[in-house]
XYZ file of C-alpha atoms in Angstrom:
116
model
C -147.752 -87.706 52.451
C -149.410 -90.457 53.991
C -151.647 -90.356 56.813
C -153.344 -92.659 59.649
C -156.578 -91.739 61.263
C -157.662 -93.848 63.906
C -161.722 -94.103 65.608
C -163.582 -96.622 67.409
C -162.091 -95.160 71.221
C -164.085 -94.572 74.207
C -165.640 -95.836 77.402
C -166.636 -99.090 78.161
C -167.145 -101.533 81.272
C -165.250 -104.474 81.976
C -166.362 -107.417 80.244
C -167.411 -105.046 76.913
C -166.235 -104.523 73.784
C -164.939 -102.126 71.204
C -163.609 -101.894 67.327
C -161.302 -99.766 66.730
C -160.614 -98.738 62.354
C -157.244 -97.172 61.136
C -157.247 -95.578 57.717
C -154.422 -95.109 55.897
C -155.031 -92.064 52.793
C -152.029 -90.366 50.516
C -149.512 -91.579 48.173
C -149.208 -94.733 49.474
C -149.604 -97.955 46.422
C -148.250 -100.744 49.014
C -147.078 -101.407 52.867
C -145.145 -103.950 54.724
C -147.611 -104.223 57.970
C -150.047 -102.554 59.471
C -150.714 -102.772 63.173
C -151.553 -101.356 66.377
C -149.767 -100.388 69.727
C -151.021 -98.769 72.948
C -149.488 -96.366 75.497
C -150.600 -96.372 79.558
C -150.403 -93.648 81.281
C -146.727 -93.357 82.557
C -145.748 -96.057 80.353
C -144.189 -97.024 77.178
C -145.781 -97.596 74.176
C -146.341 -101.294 73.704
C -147.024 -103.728 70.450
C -150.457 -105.169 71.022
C -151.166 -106.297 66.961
C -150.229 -106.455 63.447
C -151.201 -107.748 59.934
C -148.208 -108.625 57.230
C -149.322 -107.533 53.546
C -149.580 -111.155 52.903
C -152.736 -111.362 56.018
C -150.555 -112.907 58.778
C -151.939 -111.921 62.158
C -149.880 -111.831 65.116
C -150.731 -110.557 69.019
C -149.474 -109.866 72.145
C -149.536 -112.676 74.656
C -151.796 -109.839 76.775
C -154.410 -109.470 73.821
C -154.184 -112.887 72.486
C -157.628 -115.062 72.676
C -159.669 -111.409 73.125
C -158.298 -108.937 70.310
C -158.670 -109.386 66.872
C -156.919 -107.897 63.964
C -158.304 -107.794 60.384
C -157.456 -105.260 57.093
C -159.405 -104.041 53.793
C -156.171 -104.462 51.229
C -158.246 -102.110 48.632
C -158.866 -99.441 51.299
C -155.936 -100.039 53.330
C -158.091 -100.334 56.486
C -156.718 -102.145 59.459
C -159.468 -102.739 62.261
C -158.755 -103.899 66.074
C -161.814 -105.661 67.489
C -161.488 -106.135 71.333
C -163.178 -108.233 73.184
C -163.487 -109.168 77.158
C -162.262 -105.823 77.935
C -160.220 -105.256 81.227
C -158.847 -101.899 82.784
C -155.788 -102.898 82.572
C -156.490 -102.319 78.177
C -156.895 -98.697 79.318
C -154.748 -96.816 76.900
C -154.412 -94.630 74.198
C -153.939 -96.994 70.874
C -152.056 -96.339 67.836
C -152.116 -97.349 64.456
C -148.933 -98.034 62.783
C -148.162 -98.697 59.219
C -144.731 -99.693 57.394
C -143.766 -98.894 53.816
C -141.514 -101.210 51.587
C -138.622 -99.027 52.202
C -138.913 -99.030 55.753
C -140.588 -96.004 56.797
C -142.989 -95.960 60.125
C -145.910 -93.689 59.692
C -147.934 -93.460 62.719
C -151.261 -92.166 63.845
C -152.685 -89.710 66.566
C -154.389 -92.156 68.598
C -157.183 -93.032 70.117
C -158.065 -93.623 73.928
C -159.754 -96.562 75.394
C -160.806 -96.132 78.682
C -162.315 -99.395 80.704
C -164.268 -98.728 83.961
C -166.698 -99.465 85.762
């Protein structure tokens, strides 16, 4: 019953920047984490971010210094503000959130495409 919707994708130039906003709606009171991954073409899905219920950040050594992760408790919003943008962040990102018992619920995705 609970469900992520992800926004914030789209085009941008090397050197820009984006935000990208995860909300989580449904029965859902309480969550381990919240974060965000992102999938290349022809790749596999990597861990780029996450937020612990207690507001612990923690990043990829790829994002670190340029992404940054942030949540609205009340709302149970996690946002993803990038920064210095470089093709190589082309992807389609996630949103990811963990219940207390365990459970992964995932969202659709967004793509972020960087190009000149």
């Amino acid at each position: 019953q609970v469900q992520l919707v992800e926004s914030g994708g789209g085009l941008v130039q090397p050197g820009g920047s984006l935000r990208l906003s995860c909300v989580a709606s449904g029965r859902i009171f309480s969550f381990n984490a919240m974060g965000w991954y992102r999938q290349e073409p022809g790749k596999e899905r990597e861990w780029v971010a996450d937020i612990t219920s207690g507001g612990t950040p923690n990043y990829a050594d790829s994002v670190k210094g340029r992404f940054t992760i942030s949540r609205d408790g009340a709302k149970k919003i996690v946002y993803l503000q990038m920064n210095s943008l470089k093709p190589e962040d082309t992807a389609v990102y996630y949103c990811k959130l963990v219940t207390p018992t365990g459970l992964a619920v995932w969202g659709q995705g967004t793509q972020v495409t960087v190009s000149s």
